[in-house]
């Protein structure tokens, strides 16, 4: 009962504290708002860069050409062998007839030439289109595919893919590093601003101690106050992120450059970003005020 | 048993200054005691050790049975709830009303609202400030602010009230008003220890007076009169 009363008082007093020290609270809230906006921007950028990289990587396919005179049984055997390899995500069969008709559809010149062919005369090779799980070992997988009986040539854009993968790896690391660095800077900036806010209330803490408030009793209202500041500071960044990203997404119709390169879908992405922003705000708010109060409790 | 018992108390600050040398002192329940002495003689240090703002370097201090020097930092509040402290600079929350300032001392203890109201009104009545309950400290005179501070110090009914120059910032008439309030509180059974520079007060009230000099008790006057003759004679 007593604990409950102290808690509810802390709840109320913390709110009073925010408004009674409004200019300082405002400083803290603005600091949180600005830093969280930057964090949000970096989260959006890095998520999209990652997403684009993943989409491009997903698009990379190994084409395994089968022998021209392969029988149906042999074709199925090859499929089984392929599936036995690790790092295989998806396999799709494309018969030479399908390839031929696709080519005919794509150009009239091809159509003129190829219309004369019978099934036996078709010189094209049936293929397996293989997608890998881990693009970094695509070369190894390609080599393994080559060793399978009745598989002739194997192509996946050698050289180009490896380069792409290494560039993406760097881009990913840079964007992750930026986000982490920004979050650390944010934590540091906000805790310090809140510390200054609380320092100016040294006297309040001194009086609380004097009239017999326990350390916990003193900490709890400030903890709540930090929490409120964190939440209030997160509001604008969350709303801004929602609006700006939704508008951006709609404007590009979710696409950039091409069909393949899509922006991250707003749901649930925006919810996760908002959650992260809110959590950072709350956590950092409480951390800052706790650190500041602790200084005056001589623990 | 004495309310306060100090034996062989010594205080050396981190800076190397010795503020109190081997001091023995007993104060009984219900007493009103002045502590006087020249600037820097250790008056504030002495009473700071009573409410555990400072720890004695050696010796023991018992306040209401609690061994004050041994209390852990996180348990200091237990001592503070048994006593009230009043300062020269009032130490009020500027952004809270008179009522809120006094109620604050009960709120931090988790006292129910209705009980807080009753106690605060009663104590504001005692110090004669019921009509200013909703004013803010900067709307009050110095004497009124000090009365708020006294109200806050006694609202939870402490056995001991410690005052460090409570009239230091006030004129003669206002000082005497404050002394009347303190005497009334003493009459109701609260032990009071008051540090002061004000010779008039000491001479008029004729209470037990402890004269400190360079960290030692020079003399104890049972019905204190404070004049230079007195001090010279005791030296
Ligand atoms: N926190 C401290 N750290 C170091 N030295 C201190 C501290 N507080 C007081 N002193 C020293 O201890 C001695 C006694 O100081 P104290 O404040 O007890 O004097 P006082 O009798 O209250 O003086 P005044 O009448 O001016 O208030 C002084 O020499 C002072 O400089
Ligand atoms: Mg002093």
PDB file of N, CA and C in Angstrom, chain A residues 173-252:
ATOM      1  N   UNK A 173      28.636  -3.208 -43.951  1.00  0.00           N
ATOM      2  CA  UNK A 173      29.398  -2.940 -42.726  1.00  0.00           C
ATOM      3  C   UNK A 173      29.427  -1.458 -42.393  1.00  0.00           C
ATOM      4  N   UNK A 174      29.582  -0.644 -43.458  1.00  0.00           N
ATOM      5  CA  UNK A 174      29.615   0.803 -43.217  1.00  0.00           C
ATOM      6  C   UNK A 174      28.280   1.263 -42.658  1.00  0.00           C
ATOM      7  N   UNK A 175      27.177   0.811 -43.238  1.00  0.00           N
ATOM      8  CA  UNK A 175      25.882   1.311 -42.782  1.00  0.00           C
ATOM      9  C   UNK A 175      25.579   0.814 -41.372  1.00  0.00           C
ATOM     10  N   UNK A 176      25.944  -0.425 -41.093  1.00  0.00           N
ATOM     11  CA  UNK A 176      25.743  -0.944 -39.735  1.00  0.00           C
ATOM     12  C   UNK A 176      26.589  -0.158 -38.740  1.00  0.00           C
ATOM     13  N   UNK A 177      27.846   0.060 -39.132  1.00  0.00           N
ATOM     14  CA  UNK A 177      28.758   0.820 -38.267  1.00  0.00           C
ATOM     15  C   UNK A 177      28.219   2.212 -37.987  1.00  0.00           C
ATOM     16  N   UNK A 178      27.670   2.847 -39.039  1.00  0.00           N
ATOM     17  CA  UNK A 178      27.129   4.197 -38.865  1.00  0.00           C
ATOM     18  C   UNK A 178      25.970   4.194 -37.880  1.00  0.00           C
ATOM     19  N   UNK A 179      25.076   3.227 -38.040  1.00  0.00           N
ATOM     20  CA  UNK A 179      23.919   3.163 -37.143  1.00  0.00           C
ATOM     21  C   UNK A 179      24.381   2.957 -35.698  1.00  0.00           C
ATOM     22  N   UNK A 180      25.283   2.010 -35.509  1.00  0.00           N
ATOM     23  CA  UNK A 180      25.756   1.733 -34.145  1.00  0.00           C
ATOM     24  C   UNK A 180      26.445   2.968 -33.557  1.00  0.00           C
ATOM     25  N   UNK A 181      27.304   3.591 -34.368  1.00  0.00           N
ATOM     26  CA  UNK A 181      28.018   4.778 -33.885  1.00  0.00           C
ATOM     27  C   UNK A 181      27.034   5.881 -33.512  1.00  0.00           C
ATOM     28  N   UNK A 182      26.035   6.058 -34.372  1.00  0.00           N
ATOM     29  CA  UNK A 182      25.035   7.103 -34.103  1.00  0.00           C
ATOM     30  C   UNK A 182      24.268   6.824 -32.824  1.00  0.00           C
ATOM     31  N   UNK A 183      23.934   5.569 -32.621  1.00  0.00           N
ATOM     32  CA  UNK A 183      23.184   5.230 -31.406  1.00  0.00           C
ATOM     33  C   UNK A 183      24.046   5.503 -30.171  1.00  0.00           C
ATOM     34  N   UNK A 184      25.321   5.168 -30.261  1.00  0.00           N
ATOM     35  CA  UNK A 184      26.213   5.418 -29.121  1.00  0.00           C
ATOM     36  C   UNK A 184      26.310   6.923 -28.847  1.00  0.00           C
ATOM     37  N   UNK A 185      26.478   7.689 -29.932  1.00  0.00           N
ATOM     38  CA  UNK A 185      26.557   9.148 -29.767  1.00  0.00           C
ATOM     39  C   UNK A 185      25.260   9.671 -29.140  1.00  0.00           C
ATOM     40  N   UNK A 186      24.141   9.129 -29.614  1.00  0.00           N
ATOM     41  CA  UNK A 186      22.838   9.543 -29.085  1.00  0.00           C
ATOM     42  C   UNK A 186      22.754   9.289 -27.588  1.00  0.00           C
ATOM     43  N   UNK A 187      23.116   8.068 -27.209  1.00  0.00           N
ATOM     44  CA  UNK A 187      23.064   7.712 -25.784  1.00  0.00           C
ATOM     45  C   UNK A 187      23.905   8.696 -24.982  1.00  0.00           C
ATOM     46  N   UNK A 188      25.068   8.978 -25.481  1.00  0.00           N
ATOM     47  CA  UNK A 188      25.984   9.867 -24.778  1.00  0.00           C
ATOM     48  C   UNK A 188      25.425  11.287 -24.675  1.00  0.00           C
ATOM     49  N   UNK A 189      24.943  11.771 -25.812  1.00  0.00           N
ATOM     50  CA  UNK A 189      24.404  13.145 -25.855  1.00  0.00           C
ATOM     51  C   UNK A 189      23.206  13.303 -24.928  1.00  0.00           C
ATOM     52  N   UNK A 190      22.287  12.372 -25.029  1.00  0.00           N
ATOM     53  CA  UNK A 190      21.052  12.508 -24.261  1.00  0.00           C
ATOM     54  C   UNK A 190      21.326  12.345 -22.766  1.00  0.00           C
ATOM     55  N   UNK A 191      22.113  11.344 -22.409  1.00  0.00           N
ATOM     56  CA  UNK A 191      22.374  11.168 -20.970  1.00  0.00           C
ATOM     57  C   UNK A 191      23.015  12.431 -20.405  1.00  0.00           C
ATOM     58  N   UNK A 192      23.879  13.047 -21.191  1.00  0.00           N
ATOM     59  CA  UNK A 192      24.527  14.248 -20.670  1.00  0.00           C
ATOM     60  C   UNK A 192      23.579  15.422 -20.534  1.00  0.00           C
ATOM     61  N   UNK A 193      22.681  15.561 -21.520  1.00  0.00           N
ATOM     62  CA  UNK A 193      21.713  16.658 -21.428  1.00  0.00           C
ATOM     63  C   UNK A 193      20.828  16.457 -20.201  1.00  0.00           C
ATOM     64  N   UNK A 194      20.373  15.237 -20.028  1.00  0.00           N
ATOM     65  CA  UNK A 194      19.496  14.974 -18.886  1.00  0.00           C
ATOM     66  C   UNK A 194      20.254  15.174 -17.582  1.00  0.00           C
ATOM     67  N   UNK A 195      21.499  14.781 -17.584  1.00  0.00           N
ATOM     68  CA  UNK A 195      22.325  14.980 -16.386  1.00  0.00           C
ATOM     69  C   UNK A 195      22.333  16.449 -16.003  1.00  0.00           C
ATOM     70  N   UNK A 196      22.515  17.310 -17.001  1.00  0.00           N
ATOM     71  CA  UNK A 196      22.544  18.745 -16.705  1.00  0.00           C
ATOM     72  C   UNK A 196      21.198  19.188 -16.143  1.00  0.00           C
ATOM     73  N   UNK A 197      20.122  18.669 -16.729  1.00  0.00           N
ATOM     74  CA  UNK A 197      18.783  18.988 -16.234  1.00  0.00           C
ATOM     75  C   UNK A 197      18.665  18.640 -14.752  1.00  0.00           C
ATOM     76  N   UNK A 198      19.171  17.490 -14.398  1.00  0.00           N
ATOM     77  CA  UNK A 198      19.021  17.024 -13.016  1.00  0.00           C
ATOM     78  C   UNK A 198      19.996  17.759 -12.086  1.00  0.00           C
ATOM     79  N   UNK A 199      21.179  18.039 -12.592  1.00  0.00           N
ATOM     80  CA  UNK A 199      22.164  18.738 -11.756  1.00  0.00           C
ATOM     81  C   UNK A 199      21.579  20.011 -11.183  1.00  0.00           C
ATOM     82  N   UNK A 200      20.786  20.693 -12.042  1.00  0.00           N
ATOM     83  CA  UNK A 200      20.242  21.957 -11.590  1.00  0.00           C
ATOM     84  C   UNK A 200      19.234  21.731 -10.475  1.00  0.00           C
ATOM     85  N   UNK A 201      18.926  20.468 -10.218  1.00  0.00           N
ATOM     86  CA  UNK A 201      17.959  20.203  -9.168  1.00  0.00           C
ATOM     87  C   UNK A 201      18.608  19.523  -7.980  1.00  0.00           C
ATOM     88  N   UNK A 202      19.868  19.830  -7.831  1.00  0.00           N
ATOM     89  CA  UNK A 202      20.667  19.335  -6.733  1.00  0.00           C
ATOM     90  C   UNK A 202      19.970  19.610  -5.396  1.00  0.00           C
ATOM     91  N   UNK A 203      19.465  20.811  -5.279  1.00  0.00           N
ATOM     92  CA  UNK A 203      18.833  21.246  -4.036  1.00  0.00           C
ATOM     93  C   UNK A 203      17.617  20.381  -3.701  1.00  0.00           C
ATOM     94  N   UNK A 204      16.869  20.066  -4.745  1.00  0.00           N
ATOM     95  CA  UNK A 204      15.689  19.233  -4.549  1.00  0.00           C
ATOM     96  C   UNK A 204      16.077  17.882  -3.959  1.00  0.00           C
ATOM     97  N   UNK A 205      17.151  17.320  -4.510  1.00  0.00           N
ATOM     98  CA  UNK A 205      17.616  16.027  -4.023  1.00  0.00           C
ATOM     99  C   UNK A 205      18.129  16.154  -2.591  1.00  0.00           C
ATOM    100  N   UNK A 206      18.837  17.230  -2.347  1.00  0.00           N
ATOM    101  CA  UNK A 206      19.376  17.478  -1.007  1.00  0.00           C
ATOM    102  C   UNK A 206      18.232  17.536   0.016  1.00  0.00           C
ATOM    103  N   UNK A 207      17.177  18.243  -0.369  1.00  0.00           N
ATOM    104  CA  UNK A 207      16.037  18.367   0.544  1.00  0.00           C
ATOM    105  C   UNK A 207      15.349  17.020   0.738  1.00  0.00           C
ATOM    106  N   UNK A 208      15.223  16.284  -0.329  1.00  0.00           N
ATOM    107  CA  UNK A 208      14.613  14.956  -0.205  1.00  0.00           C
ATOM    108  C   UNK A 208      15.384  14.093   0.778  1.00  0.00           C
ATOM    109  N   UNK A 209      16.680  14.160   0.682  1.00  0.00           N
ATOM    110  CA  UNK A 209      17.513  13.389   1.617  1.00  0.00           C
ATOM    111  C   UNK A 209      17.310  13.874   3.036  1.00  0.00           C
ATOM    112  N   UNK A 210      17.230  15.185   3.153  1.00  0.00           N
ATOM    113  CA  UNK A 210      17.128  15.796   4.468  1.00  0.00           C
ATOM    114  C   UNK A 210      15.841  15.397   5.183  1.00  0.00           C
ATOM    115  N   UNK A 211      14.749  15.324   4.443  1.00  0.00           N
ATOM    116  CA  UNK A 211      13.487  15.009   5.091  1.00  0.00           C
ATOM    117  C   UNK A 211      13.263  13.504   5.217  1.00  0.00           C
ATOM    118  N   UNK A 212      14.271  12.725   4.849  1.00  0.00           N
ATOM    119  CA  UNK A 212      14.197  11.303   5.144  1.00  0.00           C
ATOM    120  C   UNK A 212      13.698  10.424   4.015  1.00  0.00           C
ATOM    121  N   UNK A 213      13.879  10.875   2.781  1.00  0.00           N
ATOM    122  CA  UNK A 213      13.536  10.007   1.656  1.00  0.00           C
ATOM    123  C   UNK A 213      14.666   9.001   1.468  1.00  0.00           C
ATOM    124  N   UNK A 214      14.295   7.742   1.267  1.00  0.00           N
ATOM    125  CA  UNK A 214      15.339   6.742   1.022  1.00  0.00           C
ATOM    126  C   UNK A 214      15.875   6.953  -0.394  1.00  0.00           C
ATOM    127  N   UNK A 215      17.023   6.371  -0.654  1.00  0.00           N
ATOM    128  CA  UNK A 215      17.636   6.551  -1.970  1.00  0.00           C
ATOM    129  C   UNK A 215      16.709   6.105  -3.090  1.00  0.00           C
ATOM    130  N   UNK A 216      16.027   4.999  -2.842  1.00  0.00           N
ATOM    131  CA  UNK A 216      15.110   4.483  -3.844  1.00  0.00           C
ATOM    132  C   UNK A 216      13.978   5.481  -4.073  1.00  0.00           C
ATOM    133  N   UNK A 217      13.480   6.025  -2.954  1.00  0.00           N
ATOM    134  CA  UNK A 217      12.423   7.034  -3.008  1.00  0.00           C
ATOM    135  C   UNK A 217      12.815   8.236  -3.834  1.00  0.00           C
ATOM    136  N   UNK A 218      14.087   8.559  -3.786  1.00  0.00           N
ATOM    137  CA  UNK A 218      14.578   9.718  -4.534  1.00  0.00           C
ATOM    138  C   UNK A 218      14.757   9.355  -5.999  1.00  0.00           C
ATOM    139  N   UNK A 219      15.247   8.153  -6.228  1.00  0.00           N
ATOM    140  CA  UNK A 219      15.563   7.764  -7.605  1.00  0.00           C
ATOM    141  C   UNK A 219      14.317   7.594  -8.462  1.00  0.00           C
ATOM    142  N   UNK A 220      13.270   7.006  -7.863  1.00  0.00           N
ATOM    143  CA  UNK A 220      12.115   6.631  -8.681  1.00  0.00           C
ATOM    144  C   UNK A 220      11.485   7.820  -9.431  1.00  0.00           C
ATOM    145  N   UNK A 221      11.205   8.951  -8.764  1.00  0.00           N
ATOM    146  CA  UNK A 221      10.614  10.055  -9.538  1.00  0.00           C
ATOM    147  C   UNK A 221      11.517  10.537 -10.676  1.00  0.00           C
ATOM    148  N   UNK A 222      12.809  10.558 -10.422  1.00  0.00           N
ATOM    149  CA  UNK A 222      13.723  11.010 -11.477  1.00  0.00           C
ATOM    150  C   UNK A 222      13.787   9.996 -12.617  1.00  0.00           C
ATOM    151  N   UNK A 223      13.663   8.729 -12.245  1.00  0.00           N
ATOM    152  CA  UNK A 223      13.642   7.673 -13.249  1.00  0.00           C
ATOM    153  C   UNK A 223      12.434   7.869 -14.161  1.00  0.00           C
ATOM    154  N   UNK A 224      11.278   8.123 -13.541  1.00  0.00           N
ATOM    155  CA  UNK A 224      10.070   8.375 -14.319  1.00  0.00           C
ATOM    156  C   UNK A 224      10.243   9.614 -15.179  1.00  0.00           C
ATOM    157  N   UNK A 225      10.860  10.630 -14.582  1.00  0.00           N
ATOM    158  CA  UNK A 225      11.031  11.878 -15.320  1.00  0.00           C
ATOM    159  C   UNK A 225      11.874  11.637 -16.570  1.00  0.00           C
ATOM    160  N   UNK A 226      12.946  10.890 -16.403  1.00  0.00           N
ATOM    161  CA  UNK A 226      13.786  10.554 -17.550  1.00  0.00           C
ATOM    162  C   UNK A 226      12.991   9.790 -18.597  1.00  0.00           C
ATOM    163  N   UNK A 227      12.143   8.894 -18.094  1.00  0.00           N
ATOM    164  CA  UNK A 227      11.303   8.099 -18.992  1.00  0.00           C
ATOM    165  C   UNK A 227      10.375   9.005 -19.798  1.00  0.00           C
ATOM    166  N   UNK A 228       9.716   9.930 -19.092  1.00  0.00           N
ATOM    167  CA  UNK A 228       8.808  10.854 -19.787  1.00  0.00           C
ATOM    168  C   UNK A 228       9.556  11.657 -20.839  1.00  0.00           C
ATOM    169  N   UNK A 229      10.715  12.185 -20.453  1.00  0.00           N
ATOM    170  CA  UNK A 229      11.494  12.992 -21.397  1.00  0.00           C
ATOM    171  C   UNK A 229      11.817  12.165 -22.635  1.00  0.00           C
ATOM    172  N   UNK A 230      12.225  10.904 -22.390  1.00  0.00           N
ATOM    173  CA  UNK A 230      12.574  10.014 -23.498  1.00  0.00           C
ATOM    174  C   UNK A 230      11.393   9.790 -24.421  1.00  0.00           C
ATOM    175  N   UNK A 231      10.221   9.535 -23.804  1.00  0.00           N
ATOM    176  CA  UNK A 231       9.037   9.269 -24.616  1.00  0.00           C
ATOM    177  C   UNK A 231       8.645  10.526 -25.398  1.00  0.00           C
ATOM    178  N   UNK A 232       8.632  11.671 -24.707  1.00  0.00           N
ATOM    179  CA  UNK A 232       8.250  12.907 -25.393  1.00  0.00           C
ATOM    180  C   UNK A 232       9.211  13.226 -26.528  1.00  0.00           C
ATOM    181  N   UNK A 233      10.486  12.955 -26.295  1.00  0.00           N
ATOM    182  CA  UNK A 233      11.480  13.231 -27.328  1.00  0.00           C
ATOM    183  C   UNK A 233      11.329  12.314 -28.525  1.00  0.00           C
ATOM    184  N   UNK A 234      10.724  11.143 -28.314  1.00  0.00           N
ATOM    185  CA  UNK A 234      10.614  10.174 -29.413  1.00  0.00           C
ATOM    186  C   UNK A 234       9.391  10.422 -30.282  1.00  0.00           C
ATOM    187  N   UNK A 235       8.457  11.233 -29.778  1.00  0.00           N
ATOM    188  CA  UNK A 235       7.187  11.402 -30.504  1.00  0.00           C
ATOM    189  C   UNK A 235       7.410  11.982 -31.909  1.00  0.00           C
ATOM    190  N   UNK A 236       8.071  13.135 -31.965  1.00  0.00           N
ATOM    191  CA  UNK A 236       8.254  13.788 -33.272  1.00  0.00           C
ATOM    192  C   UNK A 236       9.036  12.892 -34.247  1.00  0.00           C
ATOM    193  N   UNK A 237      10.155  12.311 -33.827  1.00  0.00           N
ATOM    194  CA  UNK A 237      10.859  11.439 -34.768  1.00  0.00           C
ATOM    195  C   UNK A 237       9.988  10.292 -35.291  1.00  0.00           C
ATOM    196  N   UNK A 238       9.163   9.709 -34.421  1.00  0.00           N
ATOM    197  CA  UNK A 238       8.331   8.589 -34.865  1.00  0.00           C
ATOM    198  C   UNK A 238       7.296   9.064 -35.881  1.00  0.00           C
ATOM    199  N   UNK A 239       6.611  10.156 -35.556  1.00  0.00           N
ATOM    200  CA  UNK A 239       5.595  10.670 -36.474  1.00  0.00           C
ATOM    201  C   UNK A 239       6.238  11.066 -37.805  1.00  0.00           C
ATOM    202  N   UNK A 240       7.376  11.773 -37.709  1.00  0.00           N
ATOM    203  CA  UNK A 240       8.057  12.227 -38.921  1.00  0.00           C
ATOM    204  C   UNK A 240       8.488  11.033 -39.763  1.00  0.00           C
ATOM    205  N   UNK A 241       9.011  10.009 -39.117  1.00  0.00           N
ATOM    206  CA  UNK A 241       9.451   8.831 -39.850  1.00  0.00           C
ATOM    207  C   UNK A 241       8.277   8.191 -40.584  1.00  0.00           C
ATOM    208  N   UNK A 242       7.169   8.039 -39.880  1.00  0.00           N
ATOM    209  CA  UNK A 242       5.984   7.438 -40.484  1.00  0.00           C
ATOM    210  C   UNK A 242       5.555   8.198 -41.729  1.00  0.00           C
ATOM    211  N   UNK A 243       5.381   9.513 -41.550  1.00  0.00           N
ATOM    212  CA  UNK A 243       4.886  10.317 -42.668  1.00  0.00           C
ATOM    213  C   UNK A 243       5.869  10.315 -43.824  1.00  0.00           C
ATOM    214  N   UNK A 244       7.101  10.654 -43.510  1.00  0.00           N
ATOM    215  CA  UNK A 244       8.082  10.837 -44.579  1.00  0.00           C
ATOM    216  C   UNK A 244       8.265   9.542 -45.355  1.00  0.00           C
ATOM    217  N   UNK A 245       8.358   8.444 -44.649  1.00  0.00           N
ATOM    218  CA  UNK A 245       8.637   7.193 -45.351  1.00  0.00           C
ATOM    219  C   UNK A 245       7.438   6.740 -46.173  1.00  0.00           C
ATOM    220  N   UNK A 246       6.240   6.892 -45.592  1.00  0.00           N
ATOM    221  CA  UNK A 246       5.041   6.493 -46.336  1.00  0.00           C
ATOM    222  C   UNK A 246       4.935   7.296 -47.622  1.00  0.00           C
ATOM    223  N   UNK A 247       5.174   8.594 -47.521  1.00  0.00           N
ATOM    224  CA  UNK A 247       5.078   9.457 -48.710  1.00  0.00           C
ATOM    225  C   UNK A 247       6.127   9.048 -49.748  1.00  0.00           C
ATOM    226  N   UNK A 248       7.335   8.834 -49.261  1.00  0.00           N
ATOM    227  CA  UNK A 248       8.433   8.429 -50.148  1.00  0.00           C
ATOM    228  C   UNK A 248       8.075   7.118 -50.856  1.00  0.00           C
ATOM    229  N   UNK A 249       7.565   6.186 -50.076  1.00  0.00           N
ATOM    230  CA  UNK A 249       7.260   4.860 -50.609  1.00  0.00           C
ATOM    231  C   UNK A 249       6.189   4.962 -51.682  1.00  0.00           C
ATOM    232  N   UNK A 250       5.180   5.772 -51.402  1.00  0.00           N
ATOM    233  CA  UNK A 250       4.096   5.909 -52.359  1.00  0.00           C
ATOM    234  C   UNK A 250       4.571   6.593 -53.639  1.00  0.00           C
ATOM    235  N   UNK A 251       5.385   7.599 -53.450  1.00  0.00           N
ATOM    236  CA  UNK A 251       5.872   8.380 -54.580  1.00  0.00           C
ATOM    237  C   UNK A 251       6.633   7.496 -55.572  1.00  0.00           C
ATOM    238  N   UNK A 252       7.486   6.629 -55.045  1.00  0.00           N
ATOM    239  CA  UNK A 252       8.264   5.744 -55.913  1.00  0.00           C
ATOM    240  C   UNK A 252       7.506   4.468 -56.217  1.00  0.00           C
TER     241      UNK A 252
END
